Short mmCIF file of C-alpha atoms (C1' of nucleotides) in Angstrom, two decimals:
data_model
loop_
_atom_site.label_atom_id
_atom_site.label_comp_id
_atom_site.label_asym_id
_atom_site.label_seq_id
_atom_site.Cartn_x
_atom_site.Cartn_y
_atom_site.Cartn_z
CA UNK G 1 110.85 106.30 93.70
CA UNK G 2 114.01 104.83 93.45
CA UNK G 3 117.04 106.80 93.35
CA UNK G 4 120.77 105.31 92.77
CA UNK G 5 123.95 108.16 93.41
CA UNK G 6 127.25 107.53 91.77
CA UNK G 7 129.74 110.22 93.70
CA UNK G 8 133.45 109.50 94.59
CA UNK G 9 133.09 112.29 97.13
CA UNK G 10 131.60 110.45 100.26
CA UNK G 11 131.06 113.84 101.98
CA UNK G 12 128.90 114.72 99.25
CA UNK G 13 127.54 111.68 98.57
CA UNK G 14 125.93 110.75 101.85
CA UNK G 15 124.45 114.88 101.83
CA UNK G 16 123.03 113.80 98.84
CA UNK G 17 121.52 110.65 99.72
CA UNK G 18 119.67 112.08 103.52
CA UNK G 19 118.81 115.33 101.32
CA UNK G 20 116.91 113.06 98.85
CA UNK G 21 115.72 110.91 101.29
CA UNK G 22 114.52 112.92 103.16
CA UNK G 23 112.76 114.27 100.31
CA UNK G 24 110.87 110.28 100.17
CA UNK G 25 113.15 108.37 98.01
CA UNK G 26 114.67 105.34 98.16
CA UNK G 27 118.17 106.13 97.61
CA UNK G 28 120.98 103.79 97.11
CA UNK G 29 124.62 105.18 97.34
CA UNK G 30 127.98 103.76 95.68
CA UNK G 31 131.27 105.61 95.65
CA UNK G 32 133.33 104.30 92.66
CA UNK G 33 132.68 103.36 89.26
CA UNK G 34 132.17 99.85 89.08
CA UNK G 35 130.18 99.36 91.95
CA UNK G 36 127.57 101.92 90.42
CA UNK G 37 127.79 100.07 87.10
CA UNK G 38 127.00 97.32 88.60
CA UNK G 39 123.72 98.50 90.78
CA UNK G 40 122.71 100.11 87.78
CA UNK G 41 122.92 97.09 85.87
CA UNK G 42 121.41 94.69 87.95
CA UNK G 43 118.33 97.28 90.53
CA UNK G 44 116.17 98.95 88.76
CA UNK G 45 115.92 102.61 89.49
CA UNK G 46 113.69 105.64 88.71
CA UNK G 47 116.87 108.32 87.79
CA UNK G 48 120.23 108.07 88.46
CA UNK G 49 122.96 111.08 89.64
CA UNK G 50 126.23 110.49 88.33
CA UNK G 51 129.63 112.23 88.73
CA UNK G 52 131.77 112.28 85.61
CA UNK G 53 135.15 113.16 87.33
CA UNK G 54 135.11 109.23 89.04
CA UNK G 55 138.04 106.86 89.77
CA UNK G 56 138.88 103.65 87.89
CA UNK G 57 136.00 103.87 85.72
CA UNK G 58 134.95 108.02 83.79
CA UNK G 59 131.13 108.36 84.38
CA UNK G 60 130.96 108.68 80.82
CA UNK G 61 131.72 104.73 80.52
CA UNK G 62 129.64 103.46 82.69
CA UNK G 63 126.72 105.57 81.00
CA UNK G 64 127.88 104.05 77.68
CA UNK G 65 127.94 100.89 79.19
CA UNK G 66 124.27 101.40 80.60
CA UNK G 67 122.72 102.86 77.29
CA UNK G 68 124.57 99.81 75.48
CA UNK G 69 123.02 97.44 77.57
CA UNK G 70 119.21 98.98 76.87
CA UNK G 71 119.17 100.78 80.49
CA UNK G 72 117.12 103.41 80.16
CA UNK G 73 116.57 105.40 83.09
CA UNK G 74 116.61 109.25 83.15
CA UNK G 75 120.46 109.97 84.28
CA UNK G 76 121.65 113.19 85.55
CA UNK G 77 124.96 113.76 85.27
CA UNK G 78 127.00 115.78 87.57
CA UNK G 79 130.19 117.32 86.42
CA UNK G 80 133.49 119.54 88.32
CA UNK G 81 134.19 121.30 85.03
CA UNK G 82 132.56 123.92 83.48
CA UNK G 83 133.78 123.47 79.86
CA UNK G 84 130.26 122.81 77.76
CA UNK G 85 132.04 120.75 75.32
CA UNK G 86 131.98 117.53 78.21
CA UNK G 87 128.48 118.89 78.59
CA UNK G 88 127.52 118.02 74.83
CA UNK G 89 129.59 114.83 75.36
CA UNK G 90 127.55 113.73 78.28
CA UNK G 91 124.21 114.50 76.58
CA UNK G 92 125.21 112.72 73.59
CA UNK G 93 126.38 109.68 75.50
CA UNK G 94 123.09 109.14 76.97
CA UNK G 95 122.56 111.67 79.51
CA UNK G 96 119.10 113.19 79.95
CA UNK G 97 121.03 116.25 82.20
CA UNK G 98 123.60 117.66 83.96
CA UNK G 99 124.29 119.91 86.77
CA UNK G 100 127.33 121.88 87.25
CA UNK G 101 129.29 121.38 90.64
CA UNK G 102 128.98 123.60 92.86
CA UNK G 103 124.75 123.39 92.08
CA UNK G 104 122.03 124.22 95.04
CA UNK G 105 120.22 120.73 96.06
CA UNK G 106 116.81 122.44 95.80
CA UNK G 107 117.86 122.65 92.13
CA UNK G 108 118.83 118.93 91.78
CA UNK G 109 115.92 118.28 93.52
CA UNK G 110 113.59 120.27 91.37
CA UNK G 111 115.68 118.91 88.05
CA UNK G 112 115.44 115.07 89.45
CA UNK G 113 111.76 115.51 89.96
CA UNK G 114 111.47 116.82 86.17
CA UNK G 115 113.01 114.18 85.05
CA UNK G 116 110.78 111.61 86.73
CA UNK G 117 107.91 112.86 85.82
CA UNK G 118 109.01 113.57 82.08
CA UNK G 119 110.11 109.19 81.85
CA UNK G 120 106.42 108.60 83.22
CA UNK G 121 105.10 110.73 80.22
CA UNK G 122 103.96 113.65 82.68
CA UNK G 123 104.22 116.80 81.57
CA UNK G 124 102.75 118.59 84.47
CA UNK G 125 103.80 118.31 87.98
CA UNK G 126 100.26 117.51 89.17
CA UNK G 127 99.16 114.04 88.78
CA UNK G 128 95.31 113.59 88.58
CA UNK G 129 93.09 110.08 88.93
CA UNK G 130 89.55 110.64 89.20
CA UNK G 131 88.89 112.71 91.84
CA UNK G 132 92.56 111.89 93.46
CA UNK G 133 95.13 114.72 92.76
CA UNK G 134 98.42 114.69 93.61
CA UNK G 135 101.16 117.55 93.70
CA UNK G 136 104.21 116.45 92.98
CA UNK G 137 105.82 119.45 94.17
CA UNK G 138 104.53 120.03 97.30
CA UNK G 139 103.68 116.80 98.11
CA UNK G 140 99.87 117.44 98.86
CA UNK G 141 97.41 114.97 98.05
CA UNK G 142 93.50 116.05 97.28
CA UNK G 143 90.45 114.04 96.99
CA UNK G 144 87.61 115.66 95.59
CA UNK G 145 89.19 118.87 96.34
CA UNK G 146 89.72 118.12 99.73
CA UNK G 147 93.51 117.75 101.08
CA UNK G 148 93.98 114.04 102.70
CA UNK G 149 96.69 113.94 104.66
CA UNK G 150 99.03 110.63 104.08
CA UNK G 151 101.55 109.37 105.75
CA UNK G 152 104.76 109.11 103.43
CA UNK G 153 105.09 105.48 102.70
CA UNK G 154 101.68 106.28 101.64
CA UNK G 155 102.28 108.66 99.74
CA UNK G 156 105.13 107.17 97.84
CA UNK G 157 103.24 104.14 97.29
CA UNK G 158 100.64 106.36 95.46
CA UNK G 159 102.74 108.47 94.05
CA UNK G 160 104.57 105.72 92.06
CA UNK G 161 101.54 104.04 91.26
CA UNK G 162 100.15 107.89 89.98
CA UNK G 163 103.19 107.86 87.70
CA UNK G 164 102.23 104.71 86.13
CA UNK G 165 98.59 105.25 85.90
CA UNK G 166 96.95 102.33 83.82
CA UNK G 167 100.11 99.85 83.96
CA UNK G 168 100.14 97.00 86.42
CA UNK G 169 102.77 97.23 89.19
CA UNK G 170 103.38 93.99 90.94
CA UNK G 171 104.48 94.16 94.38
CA UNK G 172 107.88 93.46 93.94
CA UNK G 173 108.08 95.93 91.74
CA UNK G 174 106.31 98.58 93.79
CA UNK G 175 108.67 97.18 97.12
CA UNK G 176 111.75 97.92 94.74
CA UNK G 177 110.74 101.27 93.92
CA UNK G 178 109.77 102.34 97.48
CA UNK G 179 112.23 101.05 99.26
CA UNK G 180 116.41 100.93 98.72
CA UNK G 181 118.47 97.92 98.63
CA UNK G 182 117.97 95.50 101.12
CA UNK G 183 114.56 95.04 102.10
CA UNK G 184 112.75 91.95 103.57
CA UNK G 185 110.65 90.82 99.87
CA UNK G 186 108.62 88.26 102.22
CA UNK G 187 106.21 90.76 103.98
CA UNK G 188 102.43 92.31 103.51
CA UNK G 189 103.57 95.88 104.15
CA UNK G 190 102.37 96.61 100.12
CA UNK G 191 98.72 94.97 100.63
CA UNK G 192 98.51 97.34 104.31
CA UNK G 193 99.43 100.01 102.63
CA UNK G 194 97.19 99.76 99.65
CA UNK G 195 94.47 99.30 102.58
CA UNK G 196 95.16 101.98 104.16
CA UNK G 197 95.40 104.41 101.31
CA UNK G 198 91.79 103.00 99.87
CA UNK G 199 90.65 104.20 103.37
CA UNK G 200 91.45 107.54 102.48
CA UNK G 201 90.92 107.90 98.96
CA UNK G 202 88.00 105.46 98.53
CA UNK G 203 88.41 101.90 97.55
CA UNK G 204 88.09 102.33 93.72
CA UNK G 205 90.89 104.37 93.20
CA UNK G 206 93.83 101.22 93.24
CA UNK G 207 92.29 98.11 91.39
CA UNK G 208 93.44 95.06 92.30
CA UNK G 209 94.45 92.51 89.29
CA UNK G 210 94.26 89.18 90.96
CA UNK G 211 98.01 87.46 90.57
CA UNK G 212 99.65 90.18 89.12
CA UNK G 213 99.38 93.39 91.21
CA UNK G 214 97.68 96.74 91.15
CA UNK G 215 96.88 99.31 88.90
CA UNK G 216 95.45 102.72 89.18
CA UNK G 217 93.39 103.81 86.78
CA UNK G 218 91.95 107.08 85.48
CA UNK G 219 88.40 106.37 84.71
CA UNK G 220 88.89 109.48 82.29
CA UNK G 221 91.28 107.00 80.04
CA UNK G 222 88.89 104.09 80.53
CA UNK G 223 86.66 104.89 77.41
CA UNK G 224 82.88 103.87 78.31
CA UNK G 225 81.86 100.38 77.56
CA UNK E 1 111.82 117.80 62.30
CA UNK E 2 109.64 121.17 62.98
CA UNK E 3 110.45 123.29 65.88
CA UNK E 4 109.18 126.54 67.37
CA UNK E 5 111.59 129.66 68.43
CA UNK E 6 109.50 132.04 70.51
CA UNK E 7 112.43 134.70 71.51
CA UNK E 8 111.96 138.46 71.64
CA UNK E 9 115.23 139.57 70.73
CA UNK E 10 114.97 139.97 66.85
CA UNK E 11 118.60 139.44 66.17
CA UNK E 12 119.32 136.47 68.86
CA UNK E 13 116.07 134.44 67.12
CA UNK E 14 117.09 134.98 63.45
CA UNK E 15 120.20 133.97 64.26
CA UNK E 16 118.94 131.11 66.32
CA UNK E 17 116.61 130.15 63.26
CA UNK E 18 119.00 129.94 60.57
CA UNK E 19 121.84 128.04 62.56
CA UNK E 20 118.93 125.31 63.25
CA UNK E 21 117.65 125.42 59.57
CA UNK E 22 121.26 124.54 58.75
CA UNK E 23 121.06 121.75 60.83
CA UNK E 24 118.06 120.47 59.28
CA UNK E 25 115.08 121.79 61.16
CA UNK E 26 112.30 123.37 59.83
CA UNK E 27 111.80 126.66 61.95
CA UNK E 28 109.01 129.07 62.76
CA UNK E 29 109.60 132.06 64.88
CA UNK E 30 107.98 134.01 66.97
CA UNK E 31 108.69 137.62 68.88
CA UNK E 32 106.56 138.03 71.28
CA UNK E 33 104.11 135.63 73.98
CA UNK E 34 100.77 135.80 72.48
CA UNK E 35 101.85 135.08 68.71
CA UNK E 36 104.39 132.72 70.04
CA UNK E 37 101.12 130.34 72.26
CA UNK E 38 99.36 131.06 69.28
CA UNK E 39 101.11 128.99 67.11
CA UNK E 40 102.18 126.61 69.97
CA UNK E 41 98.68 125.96 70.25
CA UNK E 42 97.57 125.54 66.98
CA UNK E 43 100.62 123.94 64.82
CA UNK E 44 102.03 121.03 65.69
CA UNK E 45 105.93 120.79 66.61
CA UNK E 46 108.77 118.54 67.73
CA UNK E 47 110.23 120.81 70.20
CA UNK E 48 109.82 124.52 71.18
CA UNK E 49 112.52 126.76 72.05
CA UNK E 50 111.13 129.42 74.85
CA UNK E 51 112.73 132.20 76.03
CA UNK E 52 111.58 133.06 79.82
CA UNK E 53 112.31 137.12 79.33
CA UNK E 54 109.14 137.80 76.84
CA UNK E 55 107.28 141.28 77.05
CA UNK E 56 103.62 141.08 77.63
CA UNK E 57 102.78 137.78 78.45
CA UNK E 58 105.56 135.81 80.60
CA UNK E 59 107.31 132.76 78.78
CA UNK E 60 106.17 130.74 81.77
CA UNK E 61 102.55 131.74 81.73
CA UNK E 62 102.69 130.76 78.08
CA UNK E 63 104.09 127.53 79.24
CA UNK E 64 101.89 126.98 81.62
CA UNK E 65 98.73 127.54 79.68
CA UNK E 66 100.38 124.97 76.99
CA UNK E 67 100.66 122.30 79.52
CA UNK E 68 97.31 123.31 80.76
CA UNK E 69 95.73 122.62 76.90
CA UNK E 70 97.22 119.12 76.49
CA UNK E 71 100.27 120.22 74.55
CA UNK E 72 103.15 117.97 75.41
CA UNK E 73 106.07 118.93 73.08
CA UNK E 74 109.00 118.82 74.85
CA UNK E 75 110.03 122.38 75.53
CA UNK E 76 113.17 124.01 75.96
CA UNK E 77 113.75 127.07 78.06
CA UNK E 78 115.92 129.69 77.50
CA UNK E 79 116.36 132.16 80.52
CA UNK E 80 118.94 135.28 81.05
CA UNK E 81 118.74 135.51 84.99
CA UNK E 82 120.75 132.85 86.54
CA UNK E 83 119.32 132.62 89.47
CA UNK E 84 118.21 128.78 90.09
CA UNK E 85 114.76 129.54 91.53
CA UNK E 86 113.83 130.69 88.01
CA UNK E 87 114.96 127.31 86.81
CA UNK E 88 112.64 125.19 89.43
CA UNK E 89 109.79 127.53 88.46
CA UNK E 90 110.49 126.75 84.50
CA UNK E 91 111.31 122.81 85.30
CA UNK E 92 107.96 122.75 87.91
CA UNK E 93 105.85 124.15 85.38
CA UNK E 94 106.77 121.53 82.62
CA UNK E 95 109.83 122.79 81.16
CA UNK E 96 111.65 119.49 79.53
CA UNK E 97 115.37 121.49 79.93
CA UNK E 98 117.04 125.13 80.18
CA UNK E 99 119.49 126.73 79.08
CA UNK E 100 121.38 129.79 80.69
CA UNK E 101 122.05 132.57 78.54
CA UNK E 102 124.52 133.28 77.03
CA UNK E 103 125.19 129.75 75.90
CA UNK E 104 127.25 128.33 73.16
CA UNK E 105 124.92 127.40 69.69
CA UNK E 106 126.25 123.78 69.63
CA UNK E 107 125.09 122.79 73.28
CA UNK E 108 121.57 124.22 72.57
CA UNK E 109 121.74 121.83 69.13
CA UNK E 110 122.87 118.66 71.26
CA UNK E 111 120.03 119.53 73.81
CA UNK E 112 117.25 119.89 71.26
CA UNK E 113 118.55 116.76 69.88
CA UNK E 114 118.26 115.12 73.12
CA UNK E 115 115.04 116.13 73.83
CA UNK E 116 113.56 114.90 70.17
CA UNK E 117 114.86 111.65 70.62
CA UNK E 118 113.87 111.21 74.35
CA UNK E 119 110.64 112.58 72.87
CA UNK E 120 109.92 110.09 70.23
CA UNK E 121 110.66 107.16 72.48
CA UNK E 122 107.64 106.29 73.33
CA UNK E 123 106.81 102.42 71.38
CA UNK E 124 103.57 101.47 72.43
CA UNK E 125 103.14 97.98 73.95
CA UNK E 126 99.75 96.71 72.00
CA UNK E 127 98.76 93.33 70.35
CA UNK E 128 96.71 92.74 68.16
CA UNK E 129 94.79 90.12 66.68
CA UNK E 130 91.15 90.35 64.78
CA UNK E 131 89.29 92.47 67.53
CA UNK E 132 91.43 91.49 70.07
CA UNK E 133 93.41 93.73 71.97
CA UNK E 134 96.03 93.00 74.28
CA UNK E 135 97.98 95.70 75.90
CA UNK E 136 100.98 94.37 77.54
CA UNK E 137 101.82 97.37 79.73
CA UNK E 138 98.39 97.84 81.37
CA UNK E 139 97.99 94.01 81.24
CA UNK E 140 94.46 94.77 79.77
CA UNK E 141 92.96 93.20 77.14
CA UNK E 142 89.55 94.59 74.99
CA UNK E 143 87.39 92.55 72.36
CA UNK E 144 85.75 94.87 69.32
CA UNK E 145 86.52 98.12 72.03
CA UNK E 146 85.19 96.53 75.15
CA UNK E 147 87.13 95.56 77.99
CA UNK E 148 87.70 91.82 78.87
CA UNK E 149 88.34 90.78 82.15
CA UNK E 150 90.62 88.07 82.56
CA UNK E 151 92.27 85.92 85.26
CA UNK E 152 96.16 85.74 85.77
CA UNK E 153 96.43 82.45 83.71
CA UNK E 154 94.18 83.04 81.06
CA UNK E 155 95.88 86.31 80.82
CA UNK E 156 99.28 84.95 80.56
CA UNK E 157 98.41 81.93 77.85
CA UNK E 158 96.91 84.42 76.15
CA UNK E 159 99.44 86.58 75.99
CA UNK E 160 101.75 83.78 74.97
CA UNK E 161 100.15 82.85 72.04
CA UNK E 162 100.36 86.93 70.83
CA UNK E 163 103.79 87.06 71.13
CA UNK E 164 103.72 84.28 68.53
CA UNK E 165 101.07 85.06 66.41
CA UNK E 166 100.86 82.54 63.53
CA UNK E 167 103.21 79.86 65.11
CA UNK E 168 101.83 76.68 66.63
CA UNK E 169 102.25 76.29 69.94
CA UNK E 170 102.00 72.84 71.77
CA UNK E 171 101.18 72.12 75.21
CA UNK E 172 104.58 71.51 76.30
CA UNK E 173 105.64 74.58 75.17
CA UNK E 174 102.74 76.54 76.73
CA UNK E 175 103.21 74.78 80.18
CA UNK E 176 107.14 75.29 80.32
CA UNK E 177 105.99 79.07 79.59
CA UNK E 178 103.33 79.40 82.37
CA UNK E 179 104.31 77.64 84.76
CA UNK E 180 107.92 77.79 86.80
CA UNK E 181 110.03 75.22 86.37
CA UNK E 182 108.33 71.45 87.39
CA UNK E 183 105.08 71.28 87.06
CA UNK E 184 102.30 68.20 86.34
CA UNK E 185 102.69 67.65 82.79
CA UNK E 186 99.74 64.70 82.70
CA UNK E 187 97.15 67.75 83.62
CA UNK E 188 94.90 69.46 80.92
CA UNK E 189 94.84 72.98 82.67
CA UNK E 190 96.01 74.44 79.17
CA UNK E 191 93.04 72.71 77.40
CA UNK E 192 90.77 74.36 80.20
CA UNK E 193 91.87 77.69 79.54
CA UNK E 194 92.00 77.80 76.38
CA UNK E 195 88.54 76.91 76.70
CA UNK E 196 87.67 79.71 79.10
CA UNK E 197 89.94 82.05 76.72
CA UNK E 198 87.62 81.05 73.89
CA UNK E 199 84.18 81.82 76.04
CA UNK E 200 85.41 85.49 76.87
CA UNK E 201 86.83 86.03 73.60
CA UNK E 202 85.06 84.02 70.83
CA UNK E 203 85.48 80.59 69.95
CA UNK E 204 87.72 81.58 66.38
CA UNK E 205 90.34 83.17 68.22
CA UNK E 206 92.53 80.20 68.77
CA UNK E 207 92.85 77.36 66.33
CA UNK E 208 93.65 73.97 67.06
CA UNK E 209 95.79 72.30 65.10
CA UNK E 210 95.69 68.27 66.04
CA UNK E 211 98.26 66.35 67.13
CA UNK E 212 100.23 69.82 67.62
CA UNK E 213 99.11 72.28 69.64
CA UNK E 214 97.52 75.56 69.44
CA UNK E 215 97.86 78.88 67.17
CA UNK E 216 96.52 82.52 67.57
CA UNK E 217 95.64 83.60 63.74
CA UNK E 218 95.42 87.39 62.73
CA UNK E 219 92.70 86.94 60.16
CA UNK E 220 94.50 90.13 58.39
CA UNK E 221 97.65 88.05 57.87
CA UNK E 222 95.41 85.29 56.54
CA UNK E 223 94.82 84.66 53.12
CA UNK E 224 91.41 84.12 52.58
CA UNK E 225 91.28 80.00 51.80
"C1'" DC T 1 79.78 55.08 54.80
"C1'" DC T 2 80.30 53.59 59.32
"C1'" DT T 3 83.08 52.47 63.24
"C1'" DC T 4 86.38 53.00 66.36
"C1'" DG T 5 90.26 55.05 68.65
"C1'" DA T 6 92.60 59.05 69.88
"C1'" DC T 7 92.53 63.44 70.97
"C1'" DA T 8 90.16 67.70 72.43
"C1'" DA T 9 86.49 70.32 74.91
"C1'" DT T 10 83.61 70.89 78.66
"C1'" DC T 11 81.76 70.62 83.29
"C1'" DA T 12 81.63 70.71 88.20
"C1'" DG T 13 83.34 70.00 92.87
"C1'" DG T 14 86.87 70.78 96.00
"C1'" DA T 15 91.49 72.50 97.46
"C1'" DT T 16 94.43 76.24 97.32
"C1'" DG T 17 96.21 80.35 98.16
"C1'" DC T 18 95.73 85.22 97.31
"C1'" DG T 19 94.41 89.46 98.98
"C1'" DC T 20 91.90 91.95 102.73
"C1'" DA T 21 91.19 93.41 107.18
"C1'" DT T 22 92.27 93.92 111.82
"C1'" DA T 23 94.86 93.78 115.76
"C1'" DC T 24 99.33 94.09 117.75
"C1'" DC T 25 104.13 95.50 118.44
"C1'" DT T 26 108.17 98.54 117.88
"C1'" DC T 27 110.28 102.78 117.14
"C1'" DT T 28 110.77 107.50 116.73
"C1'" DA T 29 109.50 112.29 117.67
"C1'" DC T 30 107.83 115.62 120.50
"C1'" DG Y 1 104.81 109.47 128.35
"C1'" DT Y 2 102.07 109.86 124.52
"C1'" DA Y 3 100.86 109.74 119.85
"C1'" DG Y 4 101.49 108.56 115.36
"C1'" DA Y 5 103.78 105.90 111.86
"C1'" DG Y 6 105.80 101.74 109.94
"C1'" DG Y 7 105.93 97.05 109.93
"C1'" DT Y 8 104.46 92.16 111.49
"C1'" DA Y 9 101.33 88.46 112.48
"C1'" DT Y 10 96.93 86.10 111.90
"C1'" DG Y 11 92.38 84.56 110.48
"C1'" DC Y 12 88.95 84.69 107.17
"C1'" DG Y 13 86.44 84.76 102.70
"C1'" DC Y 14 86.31 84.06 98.14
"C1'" DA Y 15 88.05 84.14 93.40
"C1'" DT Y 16 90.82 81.28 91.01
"C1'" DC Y 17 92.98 76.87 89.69
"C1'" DC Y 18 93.36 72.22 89.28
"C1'" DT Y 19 91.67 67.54 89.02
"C1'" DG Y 20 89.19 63.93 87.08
"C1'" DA Y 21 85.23 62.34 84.77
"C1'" DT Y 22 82.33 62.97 80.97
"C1'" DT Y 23 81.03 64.38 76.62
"C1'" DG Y 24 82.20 65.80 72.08
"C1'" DT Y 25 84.90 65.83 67.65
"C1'" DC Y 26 88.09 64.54 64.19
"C1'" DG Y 27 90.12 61.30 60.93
"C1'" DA Y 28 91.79 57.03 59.26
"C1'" DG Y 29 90.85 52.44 57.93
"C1'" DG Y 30 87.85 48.68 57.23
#
DNA sequence: CCTCGACAATCAGGATGCGCATACCTCTAC
DNA sequence: GTAGAGGTATGCGCATCCTGATTGTCGAGG
């Protein structure tokens, strides 16, 4: 999961971005206005944290600006003033939340991983696939019942392909959404990875669609031919 | 618009209820847990308003058995401790949004708007044409029900042609569409995949029209000749 | 009505390149 | 130093695509 932070502050900002990468997302930083606009425009990202109170540019524009253009990624807005009237603002201008400054980062955390899971159509914070279930939340992976320990590119490699159950990811898509920024595009890491995780989890859980990508599908959804 | 209220506090709900019917809502409430997953379960609403602080049964154990039964109405919690670890425990177990009490009436109205229209966004990505299925987002494609498999090409001429049902298509137009930029345009790759298009899916699924080029008919749109 | 030319459909063999697996290297953490 | 993880490099097998030849079909004109 891809994660793109819009905060003036750089003392906050880079907190933010180890925090939440440390948590296993790909996080890409910018520290004014039009900078963010433009990553937001151009990458394509799982959520986005803004800060209202920016430079140059209010946060509320550049969410405008998104929305306008048909961006539709779950934003969460962060905001210095407590007044609930720029609350209402910021929801009606596109925001799907907001956080009040000074917040606790286990609670952005907690709200950033609701609102991933809610744009994926999730309501619960477990995944399931088969016999593959995955906690959100904590993290843990089962199979059968039995934890399977990953490794975390693992992990977020399955975990973004558990949020989009039945769609087909290509691999530039999945290396966008796993990894920030600048990443070498030319490489296999994506096809060892999918090995390895089949090793685990058995080698029916990701289906490969020749010349497209992968998909992982629940065989729940998959009515019986 | 139909929403659920399930808040304790007689005089905070009615009051809650008739500001919302103002707004155009239609509104059941409901006092206490059990009545309140009662009706959750059983009716079917836009959004539900849930207060945490419910005698008997916990708000989130209602919540939680919701989620647990399929019900995926986008939920809004209402909670009178501040403390955040409440609000990761409502968000973890499939809360769409909270909101603190006390709270101002207008920023619970924006919310539940928010969360409706978030809600209703889903479009589904299907085709259609006679019994064939195409389902751009899981890049699957079914005939009468059953599942076709398909190669990348035949996949993407086929998809083509979908996106413009009813309009001919000629080769040229197919082959600029395909294929990236240069490509051999003295090749008949389109007429062999159309051909292997019309072996997995039926021979009277594409028409050729002569001279022209091809066309993808929905026999629905057709007029019988 | 038949013939002929042009266009379309089909078939099969061979090249391509995609995806898989495995081994190897680097880096970090302990 | 060791162990585990992430990433790179390489060879192989096979599904998939393309090519080119052949067969089939349509339609106009004699």
């Amino acid at each position: 999961m891809r994660i793109l932070i819009v905060e003036d502050e750089p003392t906050l900002g880079q907190q933010l971005k180890s925090t939440l990468e440390q948590t296993g997302y790909a996080v890409d930083l910018s520290t004014d206005g039009e900078d963010g606009h433009f990553l937001g425009s151009t990458e394509d990202y799982d959520a986005v944290v803004l800060d209202l109170g920016l430079p140059e540019i209010d946060g509320l524009t550049v969410l405008g600006m998104w929305r306008k253009e048909g961006r539709n990624f779950p934003v969460l807005v962060l905001t210095a003033r407590d007044s609930w009237s720029d609350k209402v603002a910021g929801l009606d201008a596109g925001a799907d939340d907001y956080l009040a400054k000074p917040f606790q980062t286990e609670e952005l955390i907690a709200r950033l991983r609701a609102l991933i899971r809610r744009a994926s159509g999730n309501t619960s914070s477990e995944l399931t696939a088969g016999y593959v279930r995955l906690d959100t939340r904590s993290g843990r992976v089962t199979l059968d019942g039995e934890p399977v320990k990953l490794t975390a590119q693992e992990y977020k490699l399955l975990s973004y392909l558990m949020h989009h159950k039945g769609k087909v990811v290509s691999r530039t898509e999945l290396i966008e959404h796993i990894y920030d920024q600048d990443f070498d595009r030319d490489s296999n890491t994506i096809e060892v990875f999918v090995t390895r995780i089949r090793k685990k989890l058995g080698a029916d859980v990701i289906t490969t669609i020749r010349g497209l990508g992968y998909s992982l599908d629940d065989p729940a959804d998959t009515p019986r031919a």
